[in-house]
């Protein structure tokens, strides 16, 4: 009888936890849709929410439909897709490292993508090869960090420490390259490095969305194995998980999700760091959750871009707003951690 009660209690707890995660995800998705409608209506030409919906279904005037669908919708769509990609990337690395600081911008993968882009801008003299160069730089940095952190397996703390060191090194390399570049090349690299959705159109939206969706497909298979890895390498291996190949595959997918954002929009920091932890706290989940992290990332990036575009006197890069958000989160995290240690 005692064993039966324990099993029922565990099952009930799992059911309640799953329902809570699903409810939080649904609420976040609904709020993100509302934020998207608001973002589509803001700008020099204000459009009401009703007219935004009518434009999306093709029932508005030509002028309104051009503004909403042709001009604003690609930016809003990319805000949602790129935010989801960063949220997923952060969730993957925070789960692998078992550390709330484990995200691609902290570990150095975004810096690697930025280095690839800067090298392309200086060597080629333009932005024609920025996207593939940024992708190559991010993946190459990830493999370097993985190999440097490998010692009979890869452990989370070692991966973070090696990643922070690589970030500092690449930051120095990027600064050196920009200082040695010509004035217009340095300006181009600085503007791209600010992280912005400005100037992105439907061609970028199609490419970015297609790549992110293609990366989500293997993640559907890897997601369950990621949960098993959270139990520890020995437990995961006992359940039939090929630990190192699965971990390496997760690293490649996580880096690629972050690198495609950096390649098209520039480095957008802190969304990957903040989104999984906020989603986890809202859902009160026992571990990092992929789907809530993706929806939270979409909401955060879309909201930050909407604020950066409409609130200040001039439009700001969204990367600046996410830095403010990330700084506030890090201060809160340090204060919360200090209170735990004092107890």
Coordinates of C-alpha atoms in Angstrom, one line a residue:
X1 CA 0.0 0.0 0.0
X2 CA 2.8 2.4 0.8
X3 CA 4.4 1.9 -2.6
X4 CA 1.1 2.5 -4.3
X5 CA 0.6 5.8 -2.5
X6 CA 4.1 7.0 -3.4
X7 CA 3.5 6.2 -7.1
X8 CA 0.2 7.9 -7.1
X9 CA 1.6 11.0 -5.4
X10 CA 4.4 11.1 -8.0
X11 CA 2.0 10.7 -10.8
X12 CA -0.3 13.4 -9.5
X13 CA 2.6 15.8 -9.0
X14 CA 3.8 15.2 -12.6
X15 CA 0.3 15.8 -13.9
X16 CA -0.1 19.0 -12.0
X17 CA 3.4 20.1 -13.1
X18 CA 2.6 19.4 -16.7
X19 CA -0.7 21.2 -16.5
X20 CA 0.9 24.2 -14.9
X21 CA 3.7 24.3 -17.6
X22 CA 1.0 24.0 -20.4
X23 CA -1.1 26.8 -18.8
X24 CA 1.9 29.1 -18.4
X25 CA 2.9 28.4 -22.0
X26 CA -0.6 29.1 -23.3
X27 CA -0.8 32.4 -21.4
X28 CA 2.7 33.5 -22.7
X29 CA 1.7 32.6 -26.2
X30 CA -1.5 34.7 -25.9
X31 CA 0.4 37.6 -24.5
X32 CA 2.9 37.4 -27.3
X33 CA 0.2 37.4 -29.9
X34 CA -1.3 40.5 -28.3
X35 CA 2.1 42.2 -28.2
X36 CA 2.5 41.4 -31.9
X37 CA -0.8 43.0 -32.8
X38 CA 0.2 46.1 -30.8
X39 CA 3.7 46.2 -32.5
X40 CA 2.1 46.0 -35.9
X41 CA 0.0 49.0 -35.1
X42 CA 2.7 51.3 -33.7
X43 CA 4.8 53.6 -35.8
X44 CA 4.5 57.0 -37.6
X45 CA 1.3 55.7 -39.0
X46 CA -0.8 54.3 -36.2
X47 CA -3.1 51.5 -37.0
X48 CA -5.9 50.2 -34.7
X49 CA -5.9 46.6 -33.5
X50 CA -9.0 45.9 -35.6
X51 CA -7.4 47.2 -38.7
X52 CA -4.3 45.2 -38.0
X53 CA -6.3 42.0 -37.9
X54 CA -8.2 43.0 -41.0
X55 CA -4.9 43.7 -42.8
X56 CA -3.6 40.3 -41.8
X57 CA -6.6 38.5 -43.3
X58 CA -6.5 40.7 -46.4
X59 CA -9.6 42.7 -45.6
X60 CA -8.1 46.2 -45.2
X61 CA -7.3 49.0 -47.6
X62 CA -4.2 49.0 -49.7
X63 CA -2.3 51.6 -47.7
X64 CA -3.0 49.9 -44.3
X65 CA -2.1 46.4 -45.8
X66 CA 1.2 47.7 -47.2
X67 CA 2.2 49.2 -43.9
X68 CA 1.2 46.3 -41.7
X69 CA 2.0 43.3 -43.9
X70 CA 4.8 44.5 -46.2
X71 CA 6.7 46.9 -43.8
X72 CA 6.1 45.8 -40.3
X73 CA 5.1 42.1 -40.3
X74 CA 8.6 40.8 -41.3
X75 CA 10.2 42.6 -38.3
X76 CA 7.5 41.4 -35.9
X77 CA 7.8 37.8 -37.3
X78 CA 11.6 37.8 -36.9
X79 CA 11.2 39.2 -33.4
X80 CA 9.1 36.2 -32.5
X81 CA 11.2 33.6 -34.4
X82 CA 14.6 34.9 -33.2
X83 CA 13.3 35.3 -29.7
X84 CA 12.1 31.7 -29.7
X85 CA 15.4 30.5 -31.2
X86 CA 17.4 32.3 -28.4
X87 CA 15.1 31.0 -25.7
X88 CA 15.6 27.4 -27.0
X89 CA 19.4 27.9 -27.3
X90 CA 19.6 29.2 -23.7
X91 CA 17.4 26.4 -22.4
X92 CA 19.7 23.8 -24.1
X93 CA 22.9 25.1 -22.6
X94 CA 21.4 25.8 -19.2
X95 CA 20.2 22.3 -19.1
X96 CA 23.5 20.8 -20.3
X97 CA 25.6 22.9 -17.9
X98 CA 23.0 22.7 -15.0
X99 CA 23.7 26.4 -14.4
X100 CA 21.6 29.5 -14.9
X101 CA 24.6 31.3 -16.4
X102 CA 25.0 28.7 -19.2
X103 CA 23.9 30.6 -22.3
X104 CA 25.5 31.1 -25.7
X105 CA 26.3 34.8 -25.1
X106 CA 28.1 34.0 -21.8
X107 CA 29.9 30.9 -23.1
X108 CA 31.3 32.7 -26.1
X109 CA 29.4 31.4 -29.0
X110 CA 27.9 34.8 -29.9
X111 CA 31.3 36.3 -29.7
X112 CA 32.6 33.7 -32.2
X113 CA 29.8 34.5 -34.6
X114 CA 30.6 38.2 -34.3
X115 CA 34.3 37.4 -35.0
X116 CA 33.3 35.5 -38.1
X117 CA 31.2 38.5 -39.3
X118 CA 33.9 41.1 -38.6
X119 CA 36.5 39.0 -40.5
X120 CA 34.1 38.8 -43.4
X121 CA 33.4 42.5 -43.4
X122 CA 37.1 43.4 -43.3
X123 CA 38.4 40.7 -45.7
X124 CA 35.6 40.9 -48.3
X125 CA 34.9 44.6 -47.9
X126 CA 31.1 44.2 -47.6
X127 CA 28.3 42.2 -46.1
X128 CA 27.8 39.6 -48.8
X129 CA 29.4 36.8 -46.8
X130 CA 28.4 38.0 -43.3
X131 CA 25.7 35.4 -42.8
X132 CA 27.7 32.2 -43.6
X133 CA 30.8 33.7 -41.9
X134 CA 28.9 34.4 -38.7
X135 CA 27.4 30.8 -38.7
X136 CA 30.9 29.3 -39.3
X137 CA 32.4 31.5 -36.6
X138 CA 29.8 30.5 -34.0
X139 CA 30.0 26.8 -34.8
X140 CA 33.8 26.8 -34.9
X141 CA 33.9 28.6 -31.5
X142 CA 31.5 26.0 -30.1
X143 CA 33.6 23.1 -31.2
X144 CA 36.8 24.8 -29.8
X145 CA 35.1 25.4 -26.4
X146 CA 33.8 21.8 -26.4
X147 CA 37.2 20.3 -27.2
X148 CA 39.0 22.5 -24.6
X149 CA 36.4 21.6 -22.0
X150 CA 36.5 17.9 -22.8
X151 CA 38.1 15.7 -20.2
X152 CA 36.5 12.3 -20.0
X153 CA 33.3 14.0 -20.9
X154 CA 32.1 17.6 -20.7
X155 CA 30.9 19.0 -17.4
X156 CA 28.9 22.1 -17.1
X157 CA 31.1 24.2 -14.8
X158 CA 34.2 23.5 -17.0
X159 CA 32.2 24.4 -20.1
X160 CA 31.2 27.8 -18.6
X161 CA 34.7 28.6 -17.4
X162 CA 36.3 27.8 -20.7
X163 CA 33.5 29.6 -22.6
X164 CA 34.1 32.8 -20.5
X165 CA 37.8 32.6 -21.2
X166 CA 37.1 32.2 -24.9
X167 CA 34.7 35.1 -24.8
X168 CA 37.3 37.4 -23.3
X169 CA 39.9 36.3 -25.9
X170 CA 37.5 36.8 -28.8
X171 CA 36.5 40.2 -27.4
X172 CA 40.1 41.3 -27.7
X173 CA 40.4 39.9 -31.2
X174 CA 37.3 41.7 -32.3
X175 CA 38.5 45.0 -30.8
X176 CA 41.9 44.6 -32.5
X177 CA 40.2 43.8 -35.9
X178 CA 38.0 46.9 -35.7
X179 CA 40.9 49.2 -34.7
X180 CA 42.9 48.0 -37.7
X181 CA 40.0 48.2 -40.1
X182 CA 39.3 51.3 -42.3
X183 CA 36.8 53.8 -40.9
X184 CA 33.8 52.6 -43.0
X185 CA 34.5 48.9 -42.3
X186 CA 34.7 49.7 -38.5
X187 CA 31.4 51.6 -38.7
X188 CA 29.8 48.7 -40.6
X189 CA 31.0 46.2 -38.1
X190 CA 29.9 48.4 -35.1
X191 CA 26.5 48.9 -36.6
X192 CA 26.0 45.2 -37.3
X193 CA 27.4 44.3 -33.8
X194 CA 24.8 46.4 -32.0
X195 CA 22.2 43.7 -32.7
X196 CA 19.1 45.1 -34.5
X197 CA 16.1 44.0 -36.5
X198 CA 16.3 47.3 -38.6
X199 CA 16.4 46.8 -42.3
X200 CA 15.3 43.1 -42.3
X201 CA 12.7 42.3 -44.9
X202 CA 10.6 39.3 -46.1
X203 CA 13.7 37.6 -47.7
X204 CA 15.4 37.6 -44.3
X205 CA 12.2 36.5 -42.6
X206 CA 11.9 33.5 -44.9
X207 CA 15.5 32.5 -44.5
X208 CA 15.5 32.9 -40.7
X209 CA 12.2 31.2 -40.2
X210 CA 13.2 28.3 -42.4
X211 CA 16.6 27.7 -40.7
X212 CA 15.1 27.9 -37.2
X213 CA 12.3 25.4 -38.1
X214 CA 14.9 23.1 -39.6
X215 CA 16.8 23.2 -36.4
X216 CA 13.7 22.5 -34.3
X217 CA 13.1 19.2 -36.1
X218 CA 16.1 17.4 -34.6
X219 CA 15.4 19.1 -31.3
X220 CA 12.1 17.2 -31.1
X221 CA 14.1 14.0 -31.0
X222 CA 16.9 15.3 -28.7
X223 CA 14.6 17.0 -26.2
X224 CA 13.7 13.8 -24.3
X225 CA 17.4 12.8 -24.2
X226 CA 18.2 16.3 -22.8
X227 CA 15.9 15.6 -19.9
X228 CA 17.7 12.3 -19.3
X229 CA 21.1 14.0 -19.3
X230 CA 19.8 16.2 -16.5
X231 CA 19.8 13.1 -14.3
X232 CA 23.5 12.7 -14.8
X233 CA 25.7 10.9 -17.3
X234 CA 25.6 7.5 -15.6
X235 CA 21.8 7.5 -15.3
X236 CA 21.4 8.6 -18.9
X237 CA 23.7 5.9 -20.1
X238 CA 21.9 3.3 -18.1
X239 CA 18.7 4.4 -19.9
X240 CA 20.3 3.8 -23.3
X241 CA 21.4 7.4 -24.1
X242 CA 24.7 7.7 -26.1
X243 CA 25.8 10.5 -23.8
X244 CA 28.7 12.3 -25.7
X245 CA 27.2 12.0 -29.2
X246 CA 23.8 13.3 -27.9
X247 CA 25.5 16.1 -25.9
X248 CA 27.6 17.1 -29.0
X249 CA 24.4 17.1 -31.2
X250 CA 22.7 19.3 -28.6
X251 CA 25.6 21.7 -28.6
X252 CA 25.6 22.0 -32.4
X253 CA 21.8 22.6 -32.5
X254 CA 22.0 25.1 -29.6
X255 CA 24.9 27.0 -31.2
X256 CA 23.2 27.0 -34.6
X257 CA 20.0 28.5 -33.2
X258 CA 22.0 31.3 -31.6
X259 CA 24.3 31.8 -34.6
X260 CA 21.5 32.2 -37.2
X261 CA 20.1 35.1 -35.1
X262 CA 23.6 36.6 -34.9
X263 CA 24.2 36.1 -38.6
X264 CA 21.0 37.9 -39.7
X265 CA 20.5 40.5 -36.9
X266 CA 23.8 40.8 -35.1
X267 CA 24.5 39.6 -31.5
X268 CA 21.4 40.1 -29.3
X269 CA 22.6 39.4 -25.8
X270 CA 20.9 38.2 -22.6
X271 CA 17.6 36.9 -24.1
X272 CA 19.0 33.3 -24.1
X273 CA 20.2 33.9 -20.6
X274 CA 17.0 35.3 -19.1
X275 CA 14.2 33.6 -21.0
X276 CA 14.7 30.0 -19.7
X277 CA 14.9 31.1 -16.1
X278 CA 11.9 33.4 -16.2
X279 CA 9.8 30.7 -17.8
X280 CA 11.0 28.1 -15.3
X281 CA 10.0 30.4 -12.4
X282 CA 6.6 31.2 -13.8
X283 CA 5.9 27.5 -14.5
X284 CA 7.5 26.5 -11.2
X285 CA 9.0 23.6 -13.1
X286 CA 11.6 21.3 -11.6
X287 CA 14.0 21.9 -14.6
X288 CA 14.5 24.0 -17.7
X289 CA 11.6 23.6 -20.1
X290 CA 12.2 24.0 -23.9
X291 CA 8.7 25.1 -25.1
X292 CA 8.0 27.7 -22.3
X293 CA 11.6 29.0 -22.8
X294 CA 11.0 29.5 -26.5
X295 CA 7.7 31.3 -26.0
X296 CA 9.2 33.5 -23.3
X297 CA 12.1 34.3 -25.5
X298 CA 9.7 35.3 -28.3
X299 CA 7.8 37.6 -25.9
X300 CA 10.9 39.2 -24.5
X301 CA 12.6 40.0 -27.9
X302 CA 9.4 41.2 -29.5
X303 CA 8.6 43.5 -26.5
X304 CA 12.2 44.8 -26.3
X305 CA 12.2 45.6 -30.0
X306 CA 8.8 47.3 -29.7
X307 CA 10.0 49.5 -26.8
X308 CA 13.3 50.3 -28.5
X309 CA 11.6 51.3 -31.7
X310 CA 8.8 53.4 -30.3
X311 CA 9.5 54.7 -26.8
X312 CA 12.9 56.6 -27.1
X313 CA 13.1 59.8 -29.1
X314 CA 15.0 57.9 -31.8
X315 CA 14.8 54.2 -32.7
X316 CA 17.4 52.2 -30.8
X317 CA 18.9 48.7 -31.6
X318 CA 17.1 46.0 -29.8
X319 CA 20.4 44.7 -28.4
X320 CA 20.6 47.8 -26.2
X321 CA 17.3 47.1 -24.6
X322 CA 18.1 43.4 -24.0
X323 CA 21.4 44.6 -22.3
X324 CA 19.3 46.7 -19.9
X325 CA 17.0 43.7 -19.3
X326 CA 19.9 41.3 -18.9
X327 CA 21.7 43.7 -16.5
X328 CA 18.7 44.0 -14.3
X329 CA 18.3 40.2 -14.3
X330 CA 21.9 39.6 -13.3
X331 CA 21.6 42.1 -10.4
X332 CA 18.5 40.3 -9.3
X333 CA 20.2 36.9 -9.6
X334 CA 23.2 38.1 -7.6
X335 CA 21.0 39.5 -4.8
X336 CA 18.9 36.4 -4.7
X337 CA 22.0 34.2 -4.6
X338 CA 23.6 36.3 -1.8
X339 CA 20.4 36.0 0.3
X340 CA 20.4 32.2 -0.1
X341 CA 24.0 32.1 1.1
X342 CA 23.3 34.3 4.1
X343 CA 20.5 32.0 5.3

